[in-house]
Amino acid sequence: MSEEVKAPAGTRMAHEELGLDPDAVLTMYRRMVLARALDRRMWVLNRQGRAPFVISGQGHEAAQVAAAAVLRPGVDWAVPYYRDLALCLALGMTAREFMLSVFARAEDPTSGGRQMPSHFGLARARIVTTSSPVATQVVHAAGIAYAAKVRGLDEVVLTTIGEGGTSKGDWHEAMNFAAVHRLPLICLVEDNDYAISVPHRLQMGVDSAAERASGYGMAGTTVDGGDLLAVLKVMRTAVERARSGGGPTLVCAKVARFTSHSSDDDQRRYRSQEELETMLRRDPIERLRGYLLEAGLLTEEADDRLLQECTAEVDEAVQSAQEAPAPDPADLERHVYAAEGA
Ligand SMILES: Cc1ncc(C[n+]2csc(CCOP(=O)(O)OP(=O)(O)O)c2C)c(N)n1
Ligand SMILES: [Mg+2]
């Protein structure tokens, strides 16, 4: 870890500045490590022919875990997109629940095995099930925030989207609506430089989607999405603004997309070896790990144990989800056609 992390005597470290005790930072680190372990396992299962499809959050973990940390699960709403495994785990989804969706089991809390993996949903944590058409979630989120405002409820809505998705009309309409009505909405753009194979420079004429915030009449911030504590600070300001009636915030977190777009893509066909190597050095987990070691909050031994625990949790989740029953074929048309007599 670099020298700059070492605080001179008497100077508070970044987590102390944020009023975080060691346990709080370590809990967030663990969530990131567990998300990565689950994500990696999904690729193995896919290559073994056991998981139908993978879409990964590797490289996005810090931004997601920091965003989740400012929400009250079950009170506030999360309207995520498909890369948000770490976000959903941090809001209370279990590793087993995630694997139930990967294996399309009846107990899958997202859709009872009807959706593709990573189309997250969890009613008890107020995670709204993910739609496949990009950017539609932002419209749903603005609607939920509007309902909360009309009803006078103290609820905040977080929605997430990729930078490519911000080119959709839905996004612009939702942002405008949120600003006009000063809704308690936070839109987190997880900018990983690519929309499948389309690079950022061919997607928009600005460096950050957050630069558009002033055009809607809302606050906007761009943040290094590889830095957990930096994102947390920005998200705290955003959530305070939302709760105090100050309206929506647009946050753009610059992250790295470690994997190809999905298991049906190969990013080596459109990103040079050099670009990939540089990008892969932007690992939010390695970065936080370095910080924790330097700050004396973690030892190499404790870190090894933590990784072993997370791996065991993934093993159990896979085993248990695999053994869980498949949906009943008789349920196939449920939620598709109106039930007779209904
Ligand atoms: C309306 C619509 N058009 C196209 C797609 C296919 N598609 C799925 S993800 C994606 C790229 C999204 O890129 P970005 O918003 O940057 O998110 P990222 O995957 O990089 O996190 C596209 C074009 C879709 N799902 N919905
Ligand atoms: Mg993208």
Coordinates of C-alpha atoms and ligand atoms in Angstrom, one line a residue:
M1 CA 0.0 0.0 0.0
S2 CA 1.2 3.5 -0.8
E3 CA 2.8 5.8 1.7
E4 CA -0.1 8.3 1.5
V5 CA -2.3 6.1 3.6
K6 CA 0.0 6.3 6.6
A7 CA -1.4 9.1 8.6
P8 CA 1.1 11.3 10.5
A9 CA 0.7 11.0 14.3
G10 CA -2.3 12.8 15.5
T11 CA -4.0 12.8 12.1
R12 CA -7.3 10.9 11.8
M13 CA -7.5 8.3 9.1
A14 CA -10.2 8.3 6.4
H15 CA -12.5 5.9 8.2
E16 CA -12.2 7.9 11.5
E17 CA -13.0 11.1 9.6
L18 CA -16.3 9.4 8.7
G19 CA -16.9 8.3 12.3
L20 CA -16.5 4.6 11.4
D21 CA -15.3 2.1 13.9
P22 CA -13.0 -0.8 12.8
D23 CA -15.9 -3.3 12.8
A24 CA -18.0 -1.1 10.5
V25 CA -15.2 -0.9 7.9
L26 CA -14.3 -4.6 8.2
T27 CA -18.0 -5.6 7.7
M28 CA -18.0 -3.6 4.5
Y29 CA -14.8 -5.3 3.4
R30 CA -16.2 -8.7 4.1
R31 CA -19.3 -7.9 2.0
M32 CA -17.0 -7.0 -0.9
V33 CA -15.0 -10.2 -0.5
L34 CA -18.1 -12.4 -0.3
A35 CA -19.5 -10.7 -3.4
R36 CA -16.3 -11.4 -5.3
A37 CA -16.2 -15.0 -4.2
L38 CA -19.8 -15.6 -5.2
D39 CA -19.3 -13.9 -8.5
R40 CA -16.2 -15.9 -9.3
R41 CA -18.0 -19.1 -8.4
M42 CA -20.8 -18.2 -10.8
W43 CA -18.2 -18.2 -13.7
V44 CA -16.9 -21.6 -12.7
L45 CA -20.5 -23.0 -12.6
N46 CA -21.1 -21.4 -16.0
R47 CA -18.1 -23.0 -17.5
Q48 CA -19.2 -26.3 -16.0
G49 CA -22.5 -26.0 -17.8
R50 CA -24.4 -25.6 -14.5
A51 CA -25.2 -21.8 -14.5
P52 CA -26.9 -20.5 -17.6
F53 CA -25.6 -17.0 -17.7
V54 CA -23.2 -14.7 -15.9
I55 CA -23.2 -11.0 -15.6
S56 CA -20.6 -9.8 -13.2
G57 CA -20.1 -7.1 -10.6
Q58 CA -16.4 -7.6 -10.3
G59 CA -14.7 -4.2 -10.0
H60 CA -17.9 -2.5 -8.8
E61 CA -18.0 -3.8 -5.3
A62 CA -16.8 -0.7 -3.4
A63 CA -19.3 1.6 -4.9
Q64 CA -22.1 -0.8 -4.3
V65 CA -21.3 -1.7 -0.7
A66 CA -20.9 2.0 0.1
A67 CA -24.2 2.9 -1.4
A68 CA -26.0 0.1 0.5
A69 CA -24.4 1.4 3.8
V70 CA -26.5 4.6 3.8
L71 CA -29.8 2.8 3.3
R72 CA -32.2 1.3 5.9
P73 CA -33.1 -2.1 4.4
G74 CA -36.8 -2.7 4.5
V75 CA -37.5 1.0 4.9
D76 CA -35.7 2.6 2.0
W77 CA -35.9 1.2 -1.5
A78 CA -33.3 -0.2 -3.9
V79 CA -34.0 -0.4 -7.6
P80 CA -30.9 -2.0 -8.9
Y81 CA -29.4 -3.3 -12.1
Y82 CA -27.8 -6.6 -13.0
R83 CA -24.3 -5.8 -11.7
D84 CA -25.4 -5.2 -8.2
L85 CA -24.6 -8.4 -6.4
A86 CA -22.5 -6.7 -3.7
L87 CA -25.3 -4.1 -3.2
C88 CA -27.9 -6.8 -2.7
L89 CA -25.7 -8.8 -0.3
A90 CA -25.1 -5.7 1.7
L91 CA -28.8 -5.1 1.9
G92 CA -29.4 -8.5 3.3
M93 CA -29.7 -11.0 0.4
T94 CA -27.9 -14.2 1.5
A95 CA -25.4 -16.1 -0.6
R96 CA -27.9 -19.0 -0.7
E97 CA -30.7 -16.8 -2.0
F98 CA -28.5 -15.5 -4.8
M99 CA -27.5 -19.1 -5.7
L100 CA -31.2 -20.1 -5.8
S101 CA -31.6 -17.6 -8.6
V102 CA -28.6 -18.9 -10.4
F103 CA -30.0 -22.5 -10.4
A104 CA -33.5 -21.2 -11.0
R105 CA -35.0 -22.9 -8.0
A106 CA -38.6 -22.5 -6.7
E107 CA -37.5 -20.7 -3.5
D108 CA -35.5 -18.0 -5.5
P109 CA -36.8 -14.8 -3.8
T110 CA -36.4 -12.8 -7.0
S111 CA -38.8 -14.6 -9.3
G112 CA -39.2 -18.2 -8.1
G113 CA -36.7 -19.3 -10.8
R114 CA -38.4 -17.4 -13.7
Q115 CA -35.8 -14.7 -14.3
M116 CA -32.2 -14.8 -15.6
P117 CA -29.6 -14.8 -12.8
S118 CA -28.7 -11.3 -11.5
H119 CA -32.1 -9.8 -12.0
F120 CA -32.2 -9.2 -8.3
G121 CA -35.2 -8.8 -6.1
L122 CA -35.9 -9.3 -2.4
A123 CA -39.2 -8.1 -1.0
R124 CA -38.2 -8.0 2.7
A125 CA -35.2 -5.7 1.9
R126 CA -37.3 -3.6 -0.5
I127 CA -35.1 -4.6 -3.5
V128 CA -37.4 -4.2 -6.5
T129 CA -37.0 -6.9 -9.1
T130 CA -34.8 -5.9 -12.0
S131 CA -36.1 -5.3 -15.5
S132 CA -34.0 -6.5 -18.4
P133 CA -34.5 -3.4 -20.7
V134 CA -31.8 -1.0 -19.5
A135 CA -32.8 2.2 -17.8
T136 CA -36.4 1.3 -17.1
Q137 CA -35.5 0.8 -13.4
V138 CA -34.8 4.5 -13.1
V139 CA -38.4 5.3 -14.1
H140 CA -39.7 2.8 -11.6
A141 CA -37.5 4.3 -8.9
A142 CA -38.7 7.8 -9.7
G143 CA -42.3 6.5 -9.4
I144 CA -41.6 4.9 -6.0
A145 CA -39.9 8.1 -4.8
Y146 CA -42.9 10.1 -6.0
A147 CA -45.3 7.8 -4.1
A148 CA -43.2 8.2 -0.9
K149 CA -43.3 12.0 -1.3
V150 CA -47.1 12.1 -2.0
R151 CA -47.7 9.9 1.0
G152 CA -45.4 11.9 3.3
L153 CA -43.3 8.8 4.0
D154 CA -39.7 9.1 5.2
E155 CA -38.3 6.8 2.5
V156 CA -35.4 7.2 0.2
V157 CA -35.0 5.4 -3.1
L158 CA -31.6 4.4 -4.6
T159 CA -31.4 3.3 -8.2
T160 CA -28.4 2.3 -10.1
I161 CA -27.5 2.2 -13.8
G162 CA -24.5 1.8 -16.1
E163 CA -23.1 4.8 -17.9
G164 CA -24.4 3.4 -21.2
G165 CA -27.9 3.2 -19.9
T166 CA -27.9 7.0 -19.3
S167 CA -28.2 7.4 -23.1
K168 CA -31.8 6.1 -22.9
G169 CA -34.7 8.4 -22.9
D170 CA -36.1 6.7 -19.8
W171 CA -33.2 7.9 -17.8
H172 CA -33.6 11.5 -18.9
E173 CA -37.3 11.5 -18.3
A174 CA -36.8 10.0 -14.8
M175 CA -34.1 12.5 -13.9
N176 CA -36.1 15.5 -15.0
F177 CA -39.2 14.2 -13.2
A178 CA -37.2 13.7 -10.0
A179 CA -35.7 17.2 -10.1
V180 CA -39.1 18.9 -10.9
H181 CA -40.7 17.1 -7.9
R182 CA -37.6 17.2 -5.6
L183 CA -37.9 13.5 -5.0
P184 CA -36.0 11.6 -2.4
L185 CA -34.0 9.8 -5.1
I186 CA -30.4 8.9 -5.5
C187 CA -29.3 7.7 -8.9
L188 CA -25.9 6.0 -8.8
V189 CA -24.3 5.6 -12.2
E190 CA -21.7 2.8 -12.1
D191 CA -19.5 4.0 -14.9
N192 CA -17.2 1.2 -16.0
D193 CA -16.2 2.8 -19.3
Y194 CA -18.1 0.3 -21.5
A195 CA -21.6 -0.5 -22.6
I196 CA -20.9 -4.0 -23.8
S197 CA -18.3 -3.1 -26.5
V198 CA -19.2 0.6 -26.8
P199 CA -16.7 2.8 -25.0
H200 CA -17.6 5.8 -22.9
R201 CA -16.2 8.3 -25.5
L202 CA -18.8 7.0 -28.1
Q203 CA -21.6 7.1 -25.5
M204 CA -21.5 10.7 -24.3
G205 CA -19.8 14.0 -24.9
V206 CA -19.0 14.6 -21.2
D207 CA -16.5 12.8 -18.9
S208 CA -19.1 12.0 -16.3
A209 CA -22.9 11.5 -16.5
A210 CA -23.0 13.6 -13.3
E211 CA -22.1 16.7 -15.3
R212 CA -25.7 16.6 -16.6
A213 CA -27.1 17.1 -13.2
S214 CA -27.2 20.9 -13.4
G215 CA -29.2 20.6 -16.6
Y216 CA -32.0 18.8 -14.7
G217 CA -31.7 21.1 -11.6
M218 CA -30.2 18.6 -9.2
A219 CA -27.0 18.0 -7.3
G220 CA -24.4 15.9 -9.1
T221 CA -21.1 14.4 -8.0
T222 CA -18.4 12.3 -9.6
V223 CA -16.5 10.0 -7.3
D224 CA -13.7 7.4 -7.6
G225 CA -15.8 4.3 -7.4
G226 CA -12.8 2.2 -6.4
D227 CA -12.6 4.0 -3.1
L228 CA -15.1 2.7 -0.6
L229 CA -14.8 5.5 1.9
A230 CA -14.9 8.2 -0.8
V231 CA -18.2 6.8 -2.2
L232 CA -19.6 6.5 1.3
K233 CA -19.0 10.1 2.0
V234 CA -20.7 11.2 -1.2
M235 CA -23.6 8.8 -0.5
R236 CA -24.1 10.2 3.0
T237 CA -24.5 13.7 1.6
A238 CA -27.0 12.4 -1.0
V239 CA -29.1 10.5 1.5
E240 CA -29.2 13.4 3.9
R241 CA -30.3 15.7 1.1
A242 CA -33.1 13.2 0.2
R243 CA -34.3 12.8 3.8
S244 CA -34.3 16.5 4.5
G245 CA -36.4 17.3 1.4
G246 CA -33.5 18.7 -0.6
G247 CA -34.4 16.5 -3.6
P248 CA -32.5 14.0 -5.8
T249 CA -28.8 13.5 -6.3
L250 CA -26.9 12.1 -9.3
V251 CA -23.7 10.3 -8.3
C252 CA -21.3 9.0 -10.9
A253 CA -18.9 6.4 -9.5
K254 CA -16.0 5.6 -11.8
V255 CA -15.4 1.8 -11.6
A256 CA -13.7 -1.0 -13.5
R257 CA -15.4 -3.8 -15.4
F258 CA -13.1 -6.7 -14.7
T259 CA -14.9 -9.3 -16.7
S260 CA -16.4 -9.3 -20.2
H261 CA -19.9 -7.8 -20.4
S262 CA -21.4 -11.2 -19.7
S263 CA -20.6 -14.9 -20.2
D264 CA -21.7 -14.4 -23.9
D265 CA -19.0 -11.8 -24.6
D266 CA -15.2 -11.7 -24.9
Q267 CA -13.8 -8.2 -24.1
R268 CA -10.4 -9.1 -25.6
R269 CA -12.0 -8.6 -29.0
Y270 CA -12.5 -4.8 -28.4
R271 CA -10.1 -3.9 -25.6
S272 CA -6.3 -4.0 -26.0
Q273 CA -4.1 -6.2 -23.7
E274 CA -2.5 -3.0 -22.4
E275 CA -5.9 -1.5 -21.6
L276 CA -7.1 -4.6 -19.8
E277 CA -3.9 -4.8 -17.7
T278 CA -4.2 -1.2 -16.6
M279 CA -7.9 -1.6 -15.8
L280 CA -7.3 -4.8 -13.8
R281 CA -5.0 -2.9 -11.5
R282 CA -8.1 -0.8 -10.3
D283 CA -9.2 -3.5 -7.8
P284 CA -11.4 -1.9 -5.1
I285 CA -10.9 -5.0 -2.8
E286 CA -7.1 -4.9 -3.1
R287 CA -7.3 -1.2 -2.4
L288 CA -9.3 -1.5 0.7
R289 CA -7.3 -4.5 1.9
G290 CA -4.1 -2.4 1.6
Y291 CA -5.8 0.4 3.6
L292 CA -6.9 -2.0 6.3
L293 CA -3.5 -3.6 6.6
E294 CA -1.8 -0.2 6.7
A295 CA -4.2 1.1 9.3
G296 CA -3.7 -2.0 11.5
L297 CA -7.3 -3.0 11.2
L298 CA -6.5 -6.3 9.5
T299 CA -3.6 -8.8 9.5
E300 CA -2.6 -11.1 6.7
E301 CA -3.8 -14.0 8.9
A302 CA -7.2 -12.5 9.6
D303 CA -7.6 -11.8 6.0
D304 CA -6.8 -15.4 5.0
R305 CA -9.4 -16.5 7.6
L306 CA -12.0 -14.1 6.2
L307 CA -11.4 -15.4 2.7
Q308 CA -11.8 -19.0 3.9
E309 CA -15.0 -18.2 5.7
C310 CA -16.4 -16.5 2.5
T311 CA -15.4 -19.5 0.4
A312 CA -17.1 -21.8 2.8
E313 CA -20.2 -19.7 2.7
V314 CA -20.2 -19.9 -1.1
D315 CA -19.7 -23.7 -1.0
E316 CA -22.7 -24.1 1.3
A317 CA -24.8 -21.8 -0.8
V318 CA -24.0 -23.7 -3.9
Q319 CA -24.7 -27.1 -2.3
S320 CA -27.9 -26.0 -0.7
A321 CA -29.3 -24.2 -3.7
Q322 CA -28.4 -27.1 -6.0
E323 CA -30.4 -29.5 -3.7
A324 CA -33.4 -27.2 -3.5
P325 CA -36.4 -28.2 -5.5
A326 CA -37.0 -26.8 -9.0
P327 CA -40.3 -24.9 -9.6
D328 CA -43.4 -26.9 -10.2
P329 CA -44.1 -27.0 -14.0
A330 CA -47.8 -26.5 -13.1
D331 CA -46.8 -22.9 -12.0
L332 CA -45.4 -22.0 -15.4
E333 CA -48.1 -19.6 -16.4
R334 CA -48.4 -18.0 -12.9
H335 CA -48.0 -14.2 -13.2
V336 CA -48.1 -14.5 -17.0
Y337 CA -51.9 -15.0 -17.6
A338 CA -54.7 -13.9 -15.3
A339 CA -55.8 -16.9 -13.1
E340 CA -59.1 -18.3 -13.9
G341 CA -61.8 -16.6 -11.9
A342 CA -59.5 -13.8 -10.8
Ligands
LIG1 C1 -33.4 -1.3 -24.0 C2 -32.3 -2.3 -24.1 N1 -31.4 -2.2 -25.1 C3 -30.3 -3.0 -25.1 C4 -30.2 -3.9 -24.2 C5 -29.0 -4.9 -24.2 N2 -28.0 -4.5 -23.3 C6 -27.9 -5.1 -22.1 S1 -26.7 -4.4 -21.1 C7 -26.3 -3.3 -22.3 C8 -25.2 -2.3 -22.0 C9 -25.4 -1.5 -20.8 O1 -24.2 -0.8 -20.6 P1 -24.1 0.1 -19.3 O2 -25.3 0.9 -19.1 O3 -22.8 0.9 -19.4 O4 -24.0 -0.9 -18.1 P2 -22.8 -2.0 -17.8 O5 -23.3 -3.3 -18.4 O6 -21.6 -1.5 -18.4 O7 -22.7 -2.1 -16.3 C10 -27.1 -3.5 -23.4 C11 -26.9 -2.6 -24.6 C12 -31.1 -4.0 -23.1 N3 -31.0 -4.9 -22.1 N4 -32.1 -3.2 -23.1
MG2 MG -21.0 0.5 -18.6

